[in-house]
Short mmCIF file of C-alpha atoms in Angstrom, two decimals:
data_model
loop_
_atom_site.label_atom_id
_atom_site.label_comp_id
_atom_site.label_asym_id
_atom_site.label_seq_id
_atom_site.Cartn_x
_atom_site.Cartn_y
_atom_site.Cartn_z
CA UNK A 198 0.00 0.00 0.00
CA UNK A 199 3.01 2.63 0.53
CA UNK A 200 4.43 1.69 -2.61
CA UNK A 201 0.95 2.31 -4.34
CA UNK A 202 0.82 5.78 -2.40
CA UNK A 203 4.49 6.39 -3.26
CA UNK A 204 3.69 6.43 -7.39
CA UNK A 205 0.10 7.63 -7.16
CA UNK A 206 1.93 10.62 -5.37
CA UNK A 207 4.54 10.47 -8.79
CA UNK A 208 1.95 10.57 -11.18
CA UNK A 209 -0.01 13.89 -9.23
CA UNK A 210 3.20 15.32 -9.40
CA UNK A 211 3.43 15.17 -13.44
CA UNK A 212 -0.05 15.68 -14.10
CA UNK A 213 -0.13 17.89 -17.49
CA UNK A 214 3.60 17.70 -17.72
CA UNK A 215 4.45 13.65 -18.08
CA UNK A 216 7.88 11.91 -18.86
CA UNK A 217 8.46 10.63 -22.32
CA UNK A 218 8.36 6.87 -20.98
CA UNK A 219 8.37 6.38 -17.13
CA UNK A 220 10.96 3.47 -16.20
CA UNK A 221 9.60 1.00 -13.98
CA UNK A 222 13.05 -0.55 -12.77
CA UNK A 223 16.11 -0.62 -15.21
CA UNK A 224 18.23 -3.76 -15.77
CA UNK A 225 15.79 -5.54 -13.97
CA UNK A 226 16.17 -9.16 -12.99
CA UNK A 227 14.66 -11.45 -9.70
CA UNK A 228 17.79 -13.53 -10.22
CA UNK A 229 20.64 -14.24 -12.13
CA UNK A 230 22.77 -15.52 -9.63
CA UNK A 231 25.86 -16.55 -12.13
CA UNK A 232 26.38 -13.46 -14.18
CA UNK A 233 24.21 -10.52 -12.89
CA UNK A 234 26.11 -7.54 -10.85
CA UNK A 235 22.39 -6.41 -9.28
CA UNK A 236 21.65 -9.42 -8.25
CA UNK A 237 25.10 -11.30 -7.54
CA UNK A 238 24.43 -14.78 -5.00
CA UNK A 239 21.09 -14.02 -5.22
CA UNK A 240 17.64 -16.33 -5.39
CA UNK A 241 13.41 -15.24 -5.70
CA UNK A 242 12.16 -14.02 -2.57
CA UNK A 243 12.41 -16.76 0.17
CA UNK A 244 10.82 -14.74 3.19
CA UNK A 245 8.29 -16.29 4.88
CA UNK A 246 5.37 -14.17 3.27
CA UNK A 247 6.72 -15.30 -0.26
CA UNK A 248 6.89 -18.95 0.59
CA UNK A 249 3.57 -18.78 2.06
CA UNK A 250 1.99 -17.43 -1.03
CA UNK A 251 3.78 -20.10 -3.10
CA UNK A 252 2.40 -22.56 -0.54
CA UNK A 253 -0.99 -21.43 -1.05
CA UNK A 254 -0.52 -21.59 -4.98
CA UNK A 255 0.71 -24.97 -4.87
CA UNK A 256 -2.38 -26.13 -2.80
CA UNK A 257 -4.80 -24.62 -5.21
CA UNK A 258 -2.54 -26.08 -7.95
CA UNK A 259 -2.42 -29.98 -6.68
CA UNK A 260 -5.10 -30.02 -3.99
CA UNK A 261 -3.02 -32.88 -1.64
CA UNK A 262 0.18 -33.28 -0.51
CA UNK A 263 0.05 -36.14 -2.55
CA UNK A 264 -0.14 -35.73 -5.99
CA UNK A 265 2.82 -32.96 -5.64
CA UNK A 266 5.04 -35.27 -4.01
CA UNK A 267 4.48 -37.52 -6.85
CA UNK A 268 4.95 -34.49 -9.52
CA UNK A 269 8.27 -33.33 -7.24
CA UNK A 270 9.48 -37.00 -6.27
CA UNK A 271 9.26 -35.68 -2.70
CA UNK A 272 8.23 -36.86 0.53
CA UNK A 273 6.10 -33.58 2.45
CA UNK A 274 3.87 -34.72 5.06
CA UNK A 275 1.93 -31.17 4.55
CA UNK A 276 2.33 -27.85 2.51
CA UNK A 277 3.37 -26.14 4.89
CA UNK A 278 6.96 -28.17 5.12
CA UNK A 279 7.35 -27.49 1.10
CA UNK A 280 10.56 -25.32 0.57
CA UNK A 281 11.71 -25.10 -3.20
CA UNK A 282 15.07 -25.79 -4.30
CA UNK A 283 17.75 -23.35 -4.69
CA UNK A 284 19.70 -23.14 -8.03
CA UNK A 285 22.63 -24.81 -6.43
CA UNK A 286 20.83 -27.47 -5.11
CA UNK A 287 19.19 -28.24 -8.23
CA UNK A 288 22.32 -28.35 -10.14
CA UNK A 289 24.05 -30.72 -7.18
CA UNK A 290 21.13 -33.10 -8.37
CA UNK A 291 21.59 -32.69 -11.88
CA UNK A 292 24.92 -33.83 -11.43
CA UNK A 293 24.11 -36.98 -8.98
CA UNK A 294 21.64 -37.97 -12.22
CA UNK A 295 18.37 -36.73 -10.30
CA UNK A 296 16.57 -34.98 -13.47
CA UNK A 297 12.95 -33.79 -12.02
CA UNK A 298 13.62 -30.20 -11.54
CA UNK A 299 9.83 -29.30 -10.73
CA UNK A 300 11.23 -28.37 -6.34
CA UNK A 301 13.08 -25.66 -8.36
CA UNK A 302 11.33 -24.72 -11.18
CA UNK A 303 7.62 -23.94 -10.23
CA UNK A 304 8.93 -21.77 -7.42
CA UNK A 305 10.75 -19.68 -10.52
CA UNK A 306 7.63 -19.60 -12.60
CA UNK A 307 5.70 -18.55 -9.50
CA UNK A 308 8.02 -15.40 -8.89
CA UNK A 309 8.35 -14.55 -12.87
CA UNK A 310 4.14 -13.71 -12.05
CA UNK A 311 4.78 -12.02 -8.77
CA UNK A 312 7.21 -9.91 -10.38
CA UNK A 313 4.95 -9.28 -13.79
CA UNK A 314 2.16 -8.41 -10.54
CA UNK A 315 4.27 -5.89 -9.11
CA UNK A 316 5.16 -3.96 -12.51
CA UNK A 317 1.50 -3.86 -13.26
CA UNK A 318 0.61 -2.25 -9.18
CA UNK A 319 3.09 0.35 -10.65
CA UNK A 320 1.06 1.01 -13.88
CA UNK A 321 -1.90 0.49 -12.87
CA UNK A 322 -1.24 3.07 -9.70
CA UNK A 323 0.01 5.62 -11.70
CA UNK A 324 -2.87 5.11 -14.33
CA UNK A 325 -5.53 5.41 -11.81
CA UNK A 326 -4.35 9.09 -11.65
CA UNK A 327 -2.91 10.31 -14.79
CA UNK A 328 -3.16 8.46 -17.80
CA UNK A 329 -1.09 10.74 -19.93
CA UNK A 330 1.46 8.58 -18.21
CA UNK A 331 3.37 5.92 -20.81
CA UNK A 332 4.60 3.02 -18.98
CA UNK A 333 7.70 0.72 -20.29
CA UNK A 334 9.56 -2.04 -18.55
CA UNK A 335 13.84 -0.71 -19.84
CA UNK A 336 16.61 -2.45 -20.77
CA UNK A 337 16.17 -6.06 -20.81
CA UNK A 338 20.03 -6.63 -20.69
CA UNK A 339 19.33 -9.49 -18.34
CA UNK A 340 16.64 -11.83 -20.38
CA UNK A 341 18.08 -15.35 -20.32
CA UNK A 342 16.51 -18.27 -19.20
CA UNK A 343 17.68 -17.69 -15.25
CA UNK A 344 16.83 -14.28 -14.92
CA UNK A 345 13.25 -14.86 -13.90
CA UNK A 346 11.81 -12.59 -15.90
CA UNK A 347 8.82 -13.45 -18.67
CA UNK A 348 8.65 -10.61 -21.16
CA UNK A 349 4.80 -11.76 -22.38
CA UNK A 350 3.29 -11.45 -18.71
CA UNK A 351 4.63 -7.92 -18.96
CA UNK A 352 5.31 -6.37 -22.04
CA UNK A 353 1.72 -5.82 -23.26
CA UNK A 354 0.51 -4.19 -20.34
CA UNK A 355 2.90 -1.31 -20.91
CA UNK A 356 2.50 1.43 -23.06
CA UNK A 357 5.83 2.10 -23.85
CA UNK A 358 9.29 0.43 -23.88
CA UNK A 359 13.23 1.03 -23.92
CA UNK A 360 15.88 -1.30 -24.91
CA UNK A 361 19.27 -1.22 -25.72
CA UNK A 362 18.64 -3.41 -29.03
CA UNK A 363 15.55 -2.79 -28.99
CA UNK A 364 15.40 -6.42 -28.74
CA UNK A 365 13.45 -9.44 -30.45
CA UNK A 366 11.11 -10.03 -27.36
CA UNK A 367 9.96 -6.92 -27.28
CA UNK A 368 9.16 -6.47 -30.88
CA UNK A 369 7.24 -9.70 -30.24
CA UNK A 370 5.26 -8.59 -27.45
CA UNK A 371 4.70 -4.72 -27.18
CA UNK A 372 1.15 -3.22 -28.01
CA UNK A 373 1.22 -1.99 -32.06
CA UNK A 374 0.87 1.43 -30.94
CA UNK A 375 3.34 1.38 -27.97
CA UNK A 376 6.33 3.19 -28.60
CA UNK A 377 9.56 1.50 -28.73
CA UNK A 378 12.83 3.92 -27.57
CA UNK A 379 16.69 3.04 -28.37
CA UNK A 380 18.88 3.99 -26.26
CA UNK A 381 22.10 5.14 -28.43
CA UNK A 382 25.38 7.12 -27.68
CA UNK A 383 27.12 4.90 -24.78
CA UNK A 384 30.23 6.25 -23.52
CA UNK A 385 32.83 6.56 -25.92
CA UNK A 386 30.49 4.90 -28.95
CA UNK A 387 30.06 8.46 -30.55
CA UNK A 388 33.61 8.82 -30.99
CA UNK A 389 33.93 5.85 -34.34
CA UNK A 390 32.35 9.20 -36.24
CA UNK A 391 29.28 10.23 -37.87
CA UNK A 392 29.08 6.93 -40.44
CA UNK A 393 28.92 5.27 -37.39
CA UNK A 394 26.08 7.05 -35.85
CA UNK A 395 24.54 6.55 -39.01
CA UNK A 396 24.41 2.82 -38.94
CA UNK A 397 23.59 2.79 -35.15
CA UNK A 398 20.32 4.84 -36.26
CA UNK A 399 19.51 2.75 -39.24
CA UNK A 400 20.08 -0.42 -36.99
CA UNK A 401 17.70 0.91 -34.60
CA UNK A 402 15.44 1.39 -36.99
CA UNK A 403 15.10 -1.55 -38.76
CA UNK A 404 14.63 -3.48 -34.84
CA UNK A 405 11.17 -1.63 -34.09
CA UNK A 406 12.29 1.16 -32.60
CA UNK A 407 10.06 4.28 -33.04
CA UNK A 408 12.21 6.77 -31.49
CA UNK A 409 15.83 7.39 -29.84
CA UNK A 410 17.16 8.80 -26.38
CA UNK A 411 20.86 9.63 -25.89
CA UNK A 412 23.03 8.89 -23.53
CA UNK A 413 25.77 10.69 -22.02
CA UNK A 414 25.72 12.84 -24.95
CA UNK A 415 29.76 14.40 -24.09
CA UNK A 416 33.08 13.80 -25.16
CA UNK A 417 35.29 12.33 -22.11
CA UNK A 418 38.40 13.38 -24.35
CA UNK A 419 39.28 16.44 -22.84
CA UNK A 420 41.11 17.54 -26.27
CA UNK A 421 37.28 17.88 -27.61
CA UNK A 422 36.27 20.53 -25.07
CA UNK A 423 32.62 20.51 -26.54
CA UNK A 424 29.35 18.08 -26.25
CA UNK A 425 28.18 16.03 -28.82
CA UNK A 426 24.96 17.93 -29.52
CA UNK A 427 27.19 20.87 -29.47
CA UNK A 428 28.76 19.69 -32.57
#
């Protein structure tokens, strides 16, 4: 509920004056424990309040203890002793031959919806007040199979996007009339010349994208002494 009073407050604040695209999160991953520097070591949300909701999910999914201990190949005398399987764990029984991955996986799919459920709070929080306001769910740098994130639970809810690429998945998914930004101009990526920005626009274009925003828009060689735009 604070959360929900913290962007209502956002979107009264830009009423008649919104953002191009309003970020929900940037980079975003619930876990990517192998690769990711926001989410290094990490795992989906094992508090207690999460792994009661995934109990709750799993009861309405199986109905007894015992038909998911014969989906898992597990032994629970109740739902309430189910704990899923961290990544590490799963791989330790991939490599003693143990191949049902279900004590791992469901709990993933489970958080991939409470994490498309929290991006649409946002939205649909901010919508309830403004609607000038176009949503987008940035930079999906982190989309690969362990990042827990499914683009098609969120990406047509959202009225906008951004992307680096702009990438494949979110051509696939976003609304027709949803805008689609590139970010372009990285650090340093200005400096291969104006045949290069060329072909970085053209690219961009023939991915989707509708529109660009720039980034760091300066020269960092001091011998320039003079933006980008500038020029």
């Amino acid at each position: 509920p604070e959360a929900v009073k913290c962007f209502k407050r956002y979107a009264e604040f830009c009423r008649g004056n919104p953002p191009v695209n309003y970020a929900i999160t940037d980079e975003m991953t619930l876990s990517a424990p192998w690769m990711n520097y926001h989410a290094k070591d990490s795992e989906p949300c094992r508090m207690e309040h999460c792994l009661k909701r995934f109990r709750d999910f799993l009861r309405a999914k199986y109905g007894t203890i015992e038909k998911l201990n014969a989906r898992w190949e597990t032994a629970y005398g109740s739902f309430g002793e189910v704990m899923p399987a961290l990544t590490e764990e799963m791989r330790a029984g991939r490599r003693a031959g143990r191949r049902n991955y279900a004590k791992w996986l469901e709990f993933r799919l489970f958080m991939d919806g409470v994490f498309a459920e929290a991006s649409d709070t946002i939205t649909a929080a901010m919508k309830e007040v403004s609607s000038e306001i176009c949503t987008g769910q940035p930079n999906w740098t982190w989309m690969t199979p362990m990042a827990g994130i499914d683009p098609s639970k969120i990406i047509p809810g959202r009225t906008g996007s951004q992307d680096y690429g702009p990438a494949a998945w979110v051509r696939s998914f976003k609304r027709p009339d949803a805008p689609l930004l590139s970010w372009q101009l990285y650090s340093g990526s200005y400096d291969d010349g104006e045949r290069s920005l060329s072909k970085r626009l053209w690219e961009a274009l023939n991915r989707g994208a509708t529109g660009i925003m720039i980034y760091a828009p300066f020269q960092r060689d001091d011998s320039h002494k003079e933006g980008f735009l500038s020029t």
